[in-house]
Structure formats: C-alpha cells, structure tokens
C-alpha cells in the first residue's frame, strides 16, 4: 500500500538523510578532515551529470529511438579523454584566479568584463531553465504515477490543476529550500561546498544502484537474461527494429556527441562540481576514466528496460518515460517501485541543487552585484557587513531559478519528452564553448569577439530552438514554424535560409555555431584587446608555464592601506575569516601586517582575488578599485612597462643568442685553424722527412762518386766496394721514390686497383719466390704453415703480394742475426683470411705498435745498428690492406719477436665454392 | 618516454579513435540485423568500443601518473657519484 | 800529431765516405753512431773538430752540440753540423747553439774538406 503521504514521508526522510550527510561533510571540512578529498567521491559528484533525463528519459528515448539515448554519454567520455590538457588546464586556471563559475571564467578571461559575465549568466539561466523544468516534470510525474499504485495510470496534465495543488510546484519549493540549505549557509571565499559534494556523491550511488536494480529485475527477473530479452523483442518487428534495423539513421549522432562534449564542461553545475569543487587537481586523473565508467554502467540496462516496458505495455498507453517505474509496478513489486522513485528523486534533486547553487552564484556575482555596484557602489561600499546581502541575493536567485523552471514546465514543457527538453538546454550552454576553449588557447581572442559570438549564438539558439518550442506549446502561432515569421519562408526557424534535411537540433547547432564561432573569430580579429584583457589572455593561455608567477601577476599600483583592504574583505567574508586569511598570507611571506600601513601591489592583488571568490572577478575589481584611492590602475602605464620590459628581454635574449652564436663560430674557427696548423705541420714534417730520406742515399752516391772520380789511384777492391755502395744506394733511392709515389696515389685515391678474386695460396708462393734471394743470402730459417684450404679474397694481386713481400723483408731484417727464424702462417680467423709473418727478433715495444704503421716511423727499438729501410713499407701495406677492407696489426710472437698479421674479408663467391669443391672431391 | 607530450599525443589519438568509432558510417555498418552472443550487434559494438576507450584513458592516465622517468637515472647518477 | 776529427753519423755509408775523405786529408778519424756515444768519446779522447749529423738516434745533433758548448774544456772544439733536412730553421738553430758551420747533404767532398781545413787552420798553427 503506497499512499501519497507514505511516499512523501519516504521522500522527505531521504532528503533529510542527504542533508545530514551534507551537514556532516561541512563539519568535517571545518575540522580540516575533508570527507570528499578522494578521487572516488569526486567522480561520484561529477556523476550529477546523470539526472532524471538519464533515469527516466533515456528509457523513453530508447523506446522510440533505439540506441539514440547513448551519444549524450559518449560525448563526455570523449571530453574526458582530453582531461590531460583540457580539464586540468581549466581547473588550474580556476584555482589560480579563484574563479567560481563559468560566467566568472569567461568574464575573467576577457578582461574581467562585467558585461560578458552578465551575458553568460543570462544565457545560463535561460538555457538551464528547461533543464530544471525537466527535473520537476520527472519528479512530479513519477510521484503521480506511483501514488496510484498498483494501478498504472498516466497522471493528468498539470496545467489543469491549480498551481498550489500541483505536485511539481511543491517539488520546486521543496528543492529550493534544500538548495538554500545546502548551498547558502555561509559565504565562503573559495566557494567550496564540501557538504553538498558529499550529498551529491551519495545521491549518485543511490541512483546508480536503483537503476541497476530495475535493470537486473527486468533482464533477469522478468526474462532469462539478455539473450532471452532480445530474442523475445526480435519477435515483435516494431521493437526489434529499435536495435537491429539498418534503416536507422545516425546522422545526428555527431551533433549529439559534440553537444554533450561541450555540455560536460559548460553546464554550470558540471563546472561547479568538476572545477570549482575540485579539491585536488590530481583527482581528475582517476576521475578521467572512472566517470565514463559510471556512465557506461548506468547505461547498460537502458535498452533492456525500454524493451521490457514496450513488451509490458504493447498498446502504447503508458508513457515510455515512466517505464522505470511502471514496469515494476505492473508486476506488483512495491519495494522496487519505491526504490526506483527514490532513485529518480535522487537524480533530479542532485541536479537541481547543484544547478541552483551554481546559477545563484552566477546571478549574484555576475549579474546583481555588478549592477548594484554600478548604480550606487559608493553607498554600497560604505555599508557594513555585506555578507548578509550576498546570501540574500543568492537565496532569492535560487527561488527565482526554480520558479522559472516551474513556469517553463507548466506552460511549455508539459507536452515534450524529457530528452527533447534537455537537449534544448545543452544547445544553450554549448554556446559557451567557443569563448571558453578559445580563450584558453588563443591569446588573440578579445572581449568584443566573445560578446559578439555569444550574442549571435544565443540569438540563433533562441530563434531556432526556444521560439519553436514556444510555438509548439501554443504560445506562438504554429504558422511561425510552418511558414516562417510574417510568412517569410526563408526565415522558418527549423529550416533557416532554406537549410533542410537536418534534424532540428543539428540545424540549430549548425546555425548557432556558425554565428557564434564566426562572430567570435571576426570580432576578435577586428578589435584590439585592452590592457587587462592582454594580461588575462596571457595568464589564461600560458597558465602551466606561469603557474608559479600568479602571486605576482598584479597590475595594481599599491596605494591602498592595509586597514582599508581588511575592512573591505570583512564586509564580504566576515571579519573572522578576513583575519584568518590575512594572517596566513602574512605568515607565508614573513610580513607583519600589524606594522604595515601601506599595502603593496601583491597584497592588493591577493585581496582582489580573494574577493573574486566571493563576489566574482568583475565586482571584486570595482570594489578593490574603490579603496585603492583613485589610483585605480596605471594600466596603460603598466602595460607600457610590460611591453618595454618584454622588448628589453627580447632584445637581450637576441643579444645573448648572437653572442652564443659568435662564441660558437669562434670556437669552430679556432678548431679549424688548429686543424690547419696541424695539417701544415704534418705537411712540413712530411716534406722535411721525405727530403731527409731522399738526401741520405744521395749523399752517399755523390760522395762516393766524387771520391771515385778524384782518386783514380784507389786499389781495385776498394773501388769495387765504393761502386757497389753507389749502386745499392741508387736502388734504394729508386725504391723510395716509387713508394712515395705509390703512397701519394693511394692517399689521393688515384691508384689503379685491379680487383679480382684471388687464391691467396698462389700469392704467398709468389711472394716467397720474390724474397727467396733475400732469405737465401742470410742464415735465416723460413717456415710456412698454411691451411690446406684458404678462402679466396677479392683484391689486387700485385698489391697483395707487395704487402706479403714487405712483411717478409721486414721480418728478415729484424729477426735474430745468429739464428734467424721467420714463420709465415696462413689460415682463417673469424671468417676472414689471416696471414701472419713472425720473426724472432727484438719485437716491437707496445708503445710503438701504432706508429710503426705511420710514414717514416720505424721502430727505434733497442737495435740501433739496424739496416735501414725506406720507412714506408708498413705505411703502404696498411693502405693496401685497408683498401681491401682488411686490418693490419703487430703483436708479440708466441716465443719472442714480432708477429705482423693482417686479415682480409673473403670473397663473396666462397660460400658456394667450398661445398662445391668438397662434393667434387667426393665424386 | 612518458613525457607529458606523449600523454597528450596518446590522448588525442584515443579521442580521434573514439570520434571515428561513433561516426555514422561505422554505426550503419554495425546496425545490421545480427546477433552476437545473443546480443544485438550494435548494442554489443557500442558498449565494447566505449569500454575500450575507457580502458585507454585509464591506461594513459596511469602511465602519466608514474614518476617522471628521467628522474630515476639522475638519482642513480647521484648515488654513483656519492659512491 | 795529426788532428782528430769525430764523425757523428748513423748512416753507415756516409760514415764510410766521410772517414775516407778525412783520412785522405790527413786527419785522424773517430766514429760515433749516436749522440750518447759521441759525448762519451769526447770525454775519453777529445777531438779537434766534430762532424755532427742532426738526425741521430737517442740524442739528436742539436743536443750534442749544446752539451759540447756547455763544457768549458771543449771551448776550442770546432763543430760542423750536417743535415739532410734542408730547412733554414735547422740551420739557424744549429748556428745559435754554437756550431761553427753548417753543411747540407748531399755535400760536395771538396767543399767539406775545405771547410774543415779552414776551421782547423794550418796544421802547425
């Protein structure tokens, strides 16, 4: 048995529970142990997005449009994808500037313009009115449906009932009372309502659990799960078409998604909970995915409930918007129906309370206060405690907002579906998006642009959505829609300028956004931003870069006294609170305010921002200006200073850059010069060395030739000896010249290389033959150890032989004089051809192992009385080996002496050759 | 690797993916008369795509929440120096 | 007593030719193949004139020259530097260090004998 009074009792009890939670939340906040300082409560408070629209309206929409209810939740998800640089930036800006509403945000961005703040507030109030009407309608209908339990009867149209007996009116008054209790108990400089947030979070849990309960009941209680439900539905073509027809059009989805993307940040209540009530910026990181997850979960059962309702009431006599309630009622589930009602009440109450508080703050700070201050601000400023006045204005605003909502419901919204009403609101607040988002990323956007854009967008919204809805309700002649005003077809509100083929909402969004964005961009481009605008633009756009500098972003010239500022603050936020914040400020900066008479610019700015929290940026500016002794603002002056400063900074920056470049160039030049000097020295050394090497044999040749010529009386043996020396030295000279030429050619890259695949075995044999006489003339033992199979290499045969000959003659020269021993090893090493020539001489000291491969650098080892070479053999060998892609080095031979070794890459044909050879052998 | 820029890039990519996934042409394709696991194809598709996007937000947010990676080597270097 | 000439040179063929020439001209010839040996030989049997090659192993000709000039006992010793590096720089350096003459290789045999004889003066003087 559900009598009217028992439902009312339940509802009141529930609302009292909410209030208790809010009260407790506020107490905890005052005690400094915040109840809401975690991302989960934060997420649940953002879920105030889900209102009666979600709870009742989505099901109604699904019953006629299938999945059409969904895009409104996909949009916020996509916005939250961008939390990292969109939402976080908004929160950051608002915290830095103590922004308390979206009107404050936009006004503040465009030079703290009171006009803009007022405009935004008006749009918001008018735009949200249908939305509040929607909530009232939902609560009143659900109440009136439930009260007839167990009968399922659609309630009468309220306009037939006197206002004072209309459930919706009573609901409106009740909610106004609660909003006043929740939101306007005191004026807080930071505009935080922790208790309210806690209550909203609780409501979000209730509505989620209630909706899931209905969904689970329908899906698993009435049917055998999703499969059974959908299969049953598919039997009825009208229902089945909702989710399987390929004829459904999705053309309006992008509009709905974009609209809801804008709404999730532009709706005053979403701005309130997401931005203003945010206590920790990092909470958004978790909420970014938890909130969309909440949306997903609450939407899973929308379609099943809609289908359940359609199957339950096939004749269409029951409004689909009430299925959440009527389906359990039809099955006599008294408790569940009541729970559903409480869930719906939760959804509606949450929205209304937050929206009313947010709107009342805007009305007070951005509409009423600026007007009052303008009319008689000196008189106002002279009054004592103003916080009472502020609270009264806000309370009055809340009542006004709810009455407006009721009026819309009663006179216009009665006939329309919940979702349709809601979308009108979405379209209105979406008008804020260009000015808001643009202002955060485009410094060039100006106040004029914002005003123009908002006005045009709003006007077109009124014309293409609001007026037609009035016409449909009979408040304007229906001909307005059908034939256009005064019969001008081109101006038909649903087909403006002949644009047809779009749904009404997309049509309205198209025109209003063209007007809005167009006006915004054109207005911005055609006007010059004022001084404060430029400062604010820079502060908003560069917020992450400058977050540390907010404290000093003042443009006041300090000539206010501390006492004046203190008095001013006390008027708005009370003297106790004033003392607290000022003392905190002084402590933070190590100041003693008691002794300080004149406030500096930083303190004036601080007070302005503090006051902005209570009365909005524009009003706060005027108030602070009033105590700043007419010295209002040397804005132009400050701007000039700023400009000059930035020019000087820019100039010195350029200078710095130039000097850095110069320094760099100097360094490069110095390095190049050093390199050139080094090259010059090397060249000089080389020429001097070559000269020395050439002159030495020449000296012997000339001396002995002259001796022979001057002394015809020499005995034949001596004559013979001298002649031999001349011949030997001539040969040495020739060899030397040849090698110098070779080396020069190789270094210049002008050597003719005859590169072919060579069998190294034959080259080694030839090299041995060439050095045979040299070896034979000494008492040296020559050993040869060759792998039976040596890989082919790709090389110049003569040059490769030259290398081996060089190494062998070197070894012969340096090996032990008594028992000389030279070994030649040939094999493979790491997939390369390896050839080593080992002697048993003194070896090469470790320090010389690199330089002996340089030109004219013979190791000056312990052997002084050594035979002289040209000093170029090893240098040439290295050039050759490296040209073949190999490496040459010297190491200690196993016993004693030096081992000159080199490796060469094997020729590419080898891989195929070897097995082939083996198989031939096998044959 | 997970610099703020990376987070922004990933977010934008996810956003574009989402916008595409819910675009009319794709919806028309998935709006076909078909059932998967007893669920209408479109219903399943929308919730699956949605869930995927949420998972991606969570993943990106989680990556971004880690300590800035360049801090770690710096700290190590300091420690080594101290050694 | 014939006058002594110390040939300091590491290239054997040049040593050969110089000692032949000096002996023919009537001097007693001492030979050192490197700088260290040259100093040692000066200490044991001081020569009247040193034919000093610049590019020597161990201690080069300039150093040997400086050392000879640093010793007051060897004040009267004449020094002729020989070099295969035709650089003017080397020539100036040698003369600065106190060499009496400077000859570039390859030299004329007549010329070098004339220079030696000029520096040592008539035999009985």
PDB file of C-alpha atoms in Angstrom, chain A residues 684-685 688-689 691-692 695-696 698-700 702-704 706-707 710-711 713-714 718 721-722 725 729 732 860 862 864-865 868, chain C residues 10-14 16-18 20-21 24 33-34 53 55-58 83-87 90 104-110:
ATOM      1  CA  UNK A 684     106.071  20.344 -43.237  1.00  0.00           C
ATOM      2  CA  UNK A 685     107.213  17.293 -41.306  1.00  0.00           C
ATOM      3  CA  UNK A 688     111.266  17.527 -44.308  1.00  0.00           C
ATOM      4  CA  UNK A 689     111.232  13.773 -43.724  1.00  0.00           C
ATOM      5  CA  UNK A 691     113.768  15.401 -48.036  1.00  0.00           C
ATOM      6  CA  UNK A 692     115.878  13.711 -45.374  1.00  0.00           C
ATOM      7  CA  UNK A 695     119.092  13.256 -49.376  1.00  0.00           C
ATOM      8  CA  UNK A 696     120.620  10.452 -47.331  1.00  0.00           C
ATOM      9  CA  UNK A 698     122.012  10.918 -52.465  1.00  0.00           C
ATOM     10  CA  UNK A 699     124.752  11.981 -50.067  1.00  0.00           C
ATOM     11  CA  UNK A 700     126.381   8.573 -50.246  1.00  0.00           C
ATOM     12  CA  UNK A 702     127.563  11.891 -54.501  1.00  0.00           C
ATOM     13  CA  UNK A 703     130.371  11.394 -52.011  1.00  0.00           C
ATOM     14  CA  UNK A 704     131.478   8.081 -53.409  1.00  0.00           C
ATOM     15  CA  UNK A 706     133.369  12.239 -56.222  1.00  0.00           C
ATOM     16  CA  UNK A 707     135.807  10.061 -54.315  1.00  0.00           C
ATOM     17  CA  UNK A 710     139.002  12.324 -57.570  1.00  0.00           C
ATOM     18  CA  UNK A 711     141.059   9.256 -56.714  1.00  0.00           C
ATOM     19  CA  UNK A 713     144.658   5.605 -57.780  1.00  0.00           C
ATOM     20  CA  UNK A 714     142.307   3.612 -55.495  1.00  0.00           C
ATOM     21  CA  UNK A 718     138.153  -0.532 -52.549  1.00  0.00           C
ATOM     22  CA  UNK A 721     133.291  -1.663 -52.762  1.00  0.00           C
ATOM     23  CA  UNK A 722     132.536   2.016 -53.338  1.00  0.00           C
ATOM     24  CA  UNK A 725     127.620   1.209 -52.457  1.00  0.00           C
ATOM     25  CA  UNK A 729     122.114   3.463 -52.748  1.00  0.00           C
ATOM     26  CA  UNK A 732     117.342   2.416 -52.515  1.00  0.00           C
ATOM     27  CA  UNK A 860     113.584   2.901 -32.779  1.00  0.00           C
ATOM     28  CA  UNK A 862     116.855  -1.461 -28.908  1.00  0.00           C
ATOM     29  CA  UNK A 864     120.448   0.803 -33.191  1.00  0.00           C
ATOM     30  CA  UNK A 865     122.750  -0.621 -35.747  1.00  0.00           C
ATOM     31  CA  UNK A 868     117.706   0.950 -42.927  1.00  0.00           C
TER      32      UNK A 868
ATOM     33  CA  UNK C  10     124.217   6.911 -38.101  1.00  0.00           C
ATOM     34  CA  UNK C  11     124.098   6.180 -41.808  1.00  0.00           C
ATOM     35  CA  UNK C  12     126.964   3.668 -42.381  1.00  0.00           C
ATOM     36  CA  UNK C  13     127.675   4.618 -45.997  1.00  0.00           C
ATOM     37  CA  UNK C  14     128.056   8.266 -45.140  1.00  0.00           C
ATOM     38  CA  UNK C  16     132.343   5.380 -44.705  1.00  0.00           C
ATOM     39  CA  UNK C  17     132.743   8.184 -47.188  1.00  0.00           C
ATOM     40  CA  UNK C  18     133.481  10.875 -44.578  1.00  0.00           C
ATOM     41  CA  UNK C  20     137.762   8.041 -46.161  1.00  0.00           C
ATOM     42  CA  UNK C  21     137.795  11.737 -47.077  1.00  0.00           C
ATOM     43  CA  UNK C  24     142.901  11.251 -47.082  1.00  0.00           C
ATOM     44  CA  UNK C  33     126.937   6.217 -34.411  1.00  0.00           C
ATOM     45  CA  UNK C  34     124.746   8.130 -31.967  1.00  0.00           C
ATOM     46  CA  UNK C  53     124.732  14.877 -38.107  1.00  0.00           C
ATOM     47  CA  UNK C  55     119.118  13.337 -37.169  1.00  0.00           C
ATOM     48  CA  UNK C  56     120.672  10.894 -34.752  1.00  0.00           C
ATOM     49  CA  UNK C  57     119.130   8.132 -32.727  1.00  0.00           C
ATOM     50  CA  UNK C  58     118.777   8.727 -28.959  1.00  0.00           C
ATOM     51  CA  UNK C  83     121.801  17.839 -42.083  1.00  0.00           C
ATOM     52  CA  UNK C  84     119.624  16.221 -44.673  1.00  0.00           C
ATOM     53  CA  UNK C  85     116.683  18.390 -43.751  1.00  0.00           C
ATOM     54  CA  UNK C  86     117.053  21.434 -45.913  1.00  0.00           C
ATOM     55  CA  UNK C  87     115.237  23.740 -43.571  1.00  0.00           C
ATOM     56  CA  UNK C  90     117.520  23.954 -38.618  1.00  0.00           C
ATOM     57  CA  UNK C 104     123.517  20.480 -46.131  1.00  0.00           C
ATOM     58  CA  UNK C 105     123.515  16.953 -47.523  1.00  0.00           C
ATOM     59  CA  UNK C 106     124.318  15.940 -50.183  1.00  0.00           C
ATOM     60  CA  UNK C 107     127.567  17.857 -49.872  1.00  0.00           C
ATOM     61  CA  UNK C 108     130.465  18.349 -52.198  1.00  0.00           C
ATOM     62  CA  UNK C 109     133.502  16.450 -50.957  1.00  0.00           C
ATOM     63  CA  UNK C 110     135.827  19.302 -51.909  1.00  0.00           C
TER      64      UNK C 110
END
